[in-house]
Rosetta silent file (secondary structure, phi, psi, omega in degrees, C-alpha in Angstrom):
SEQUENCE: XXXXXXXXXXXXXXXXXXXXXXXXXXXXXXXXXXXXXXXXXXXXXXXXXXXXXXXXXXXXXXXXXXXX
SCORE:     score description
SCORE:     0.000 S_00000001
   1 L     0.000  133.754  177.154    5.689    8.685   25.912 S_00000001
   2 L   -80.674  144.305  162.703    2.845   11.151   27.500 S_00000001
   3 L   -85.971  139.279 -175.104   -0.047   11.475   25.327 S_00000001
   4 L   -82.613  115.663  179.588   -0.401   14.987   24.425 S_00000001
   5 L   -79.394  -27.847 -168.596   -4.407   16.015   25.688 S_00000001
   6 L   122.295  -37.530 -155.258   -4.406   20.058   24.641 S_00000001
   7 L   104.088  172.257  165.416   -4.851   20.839   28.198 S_00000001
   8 E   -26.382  111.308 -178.549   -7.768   21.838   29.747 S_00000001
   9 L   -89.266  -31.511  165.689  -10.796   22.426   27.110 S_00000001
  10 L  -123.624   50.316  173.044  -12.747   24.624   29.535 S_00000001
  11 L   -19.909  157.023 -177.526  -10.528   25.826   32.181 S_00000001
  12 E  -178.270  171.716 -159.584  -12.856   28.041   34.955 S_00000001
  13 E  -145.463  115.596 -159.106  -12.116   28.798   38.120 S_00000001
  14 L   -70.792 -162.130  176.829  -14.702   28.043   41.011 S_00000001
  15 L   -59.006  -57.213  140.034  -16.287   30.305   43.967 S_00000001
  16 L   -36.585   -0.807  161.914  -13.183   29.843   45.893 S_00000001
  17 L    83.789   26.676 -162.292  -10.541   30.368   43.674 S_00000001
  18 L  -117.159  113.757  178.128   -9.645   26.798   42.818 S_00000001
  19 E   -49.880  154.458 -177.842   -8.998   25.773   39.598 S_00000001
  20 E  -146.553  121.961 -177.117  -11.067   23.276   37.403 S_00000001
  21 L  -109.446  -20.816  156.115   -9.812   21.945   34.521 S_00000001
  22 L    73.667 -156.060  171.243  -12.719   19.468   33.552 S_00000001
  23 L   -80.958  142.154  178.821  -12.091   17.681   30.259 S_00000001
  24 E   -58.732  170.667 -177.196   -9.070   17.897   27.773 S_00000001
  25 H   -83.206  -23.046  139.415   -9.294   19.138   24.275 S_00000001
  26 H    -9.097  -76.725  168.107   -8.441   15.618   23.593 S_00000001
  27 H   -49.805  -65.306  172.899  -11.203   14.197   25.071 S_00000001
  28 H   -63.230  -21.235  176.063  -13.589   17.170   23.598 S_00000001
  29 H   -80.551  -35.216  173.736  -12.155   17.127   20.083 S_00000001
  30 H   -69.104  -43.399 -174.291  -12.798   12.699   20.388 S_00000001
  31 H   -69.758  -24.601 -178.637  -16.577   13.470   21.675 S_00000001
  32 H   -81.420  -47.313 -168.473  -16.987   15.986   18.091 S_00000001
  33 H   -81.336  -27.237  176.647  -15.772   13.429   16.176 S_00000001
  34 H   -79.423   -6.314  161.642  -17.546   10.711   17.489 S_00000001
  35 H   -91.152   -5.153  171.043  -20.689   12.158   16.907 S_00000001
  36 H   -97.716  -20.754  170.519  -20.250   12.821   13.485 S_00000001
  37 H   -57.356  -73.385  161.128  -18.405    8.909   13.126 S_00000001
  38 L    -6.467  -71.796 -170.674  -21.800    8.117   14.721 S_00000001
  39 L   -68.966  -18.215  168.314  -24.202    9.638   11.969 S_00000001
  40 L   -65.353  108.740  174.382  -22.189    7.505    8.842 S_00000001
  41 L   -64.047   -5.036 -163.970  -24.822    4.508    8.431 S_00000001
  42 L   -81.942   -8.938 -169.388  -21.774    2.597    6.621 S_00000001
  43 L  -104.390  144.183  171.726  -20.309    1.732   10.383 S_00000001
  44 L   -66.072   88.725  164.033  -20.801   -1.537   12.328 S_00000001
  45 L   -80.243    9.831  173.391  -21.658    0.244   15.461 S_00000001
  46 L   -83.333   -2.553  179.533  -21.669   -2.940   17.436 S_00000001
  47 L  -118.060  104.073 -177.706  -17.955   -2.938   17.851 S_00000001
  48 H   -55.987  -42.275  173.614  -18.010    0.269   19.994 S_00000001
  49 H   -54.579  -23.808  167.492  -14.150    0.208   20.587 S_00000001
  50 H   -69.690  -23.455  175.569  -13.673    0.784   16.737 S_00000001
  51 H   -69.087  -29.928 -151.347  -15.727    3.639   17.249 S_00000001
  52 H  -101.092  -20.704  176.993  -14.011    5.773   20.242 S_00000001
  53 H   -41.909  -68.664 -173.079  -10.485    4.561   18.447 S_00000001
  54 H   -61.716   -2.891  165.679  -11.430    6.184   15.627 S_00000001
  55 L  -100.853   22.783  148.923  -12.570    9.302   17.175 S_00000001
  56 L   -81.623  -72.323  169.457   -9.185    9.609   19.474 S_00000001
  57 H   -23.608  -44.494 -153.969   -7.683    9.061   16.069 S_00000001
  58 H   -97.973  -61.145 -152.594   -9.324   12.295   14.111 S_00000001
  59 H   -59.200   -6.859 -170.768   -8.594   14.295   17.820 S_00000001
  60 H   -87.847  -44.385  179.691   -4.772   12.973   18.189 S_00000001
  61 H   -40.367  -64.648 -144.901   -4.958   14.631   14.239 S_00000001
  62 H   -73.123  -69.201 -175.072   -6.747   17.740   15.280 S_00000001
  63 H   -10.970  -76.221  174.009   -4.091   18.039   18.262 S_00000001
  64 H   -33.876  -57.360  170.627   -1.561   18.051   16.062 S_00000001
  65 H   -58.621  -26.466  170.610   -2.812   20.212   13.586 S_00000001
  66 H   -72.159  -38.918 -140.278   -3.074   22.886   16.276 S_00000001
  67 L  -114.737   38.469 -172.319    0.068   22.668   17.432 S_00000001
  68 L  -114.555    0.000    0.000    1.534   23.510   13.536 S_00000001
């Protein structure tokens, strides 16, 4: 099964007329959450992969929630 990403989070379009699609809203909705997972002092931040799970985790939500 494809993972759904949003698509593009800042489509643009260069000098040249070429598209750029840069990072998904996936990706940018995981980087919002991980900076607020980040500021809770209650998490063991040495096991980093529990961190970026759990911020995939609140963006596969937020995905979702959009697409309602």
């Amino acid at each position: 099964m494809k993972q759904d990403t949003g698509g593009p989070a800042f489509p643009a379009t260069n000098h040249h007329g070429h598209k750029l699609e840069g990072m998904t809203m996936r990706d940018y909705f995981a980087a919002k959450a991980m900076q607020t997972l980040l500021l809770d002092d209650s998490y063991d931040f040495s096991d980093r992969n529990l961190i970026a799970q759990k911020a995939y985790a609140f963006a596969d939500a937020m995905l979702e929630a959009r697409g309602k």
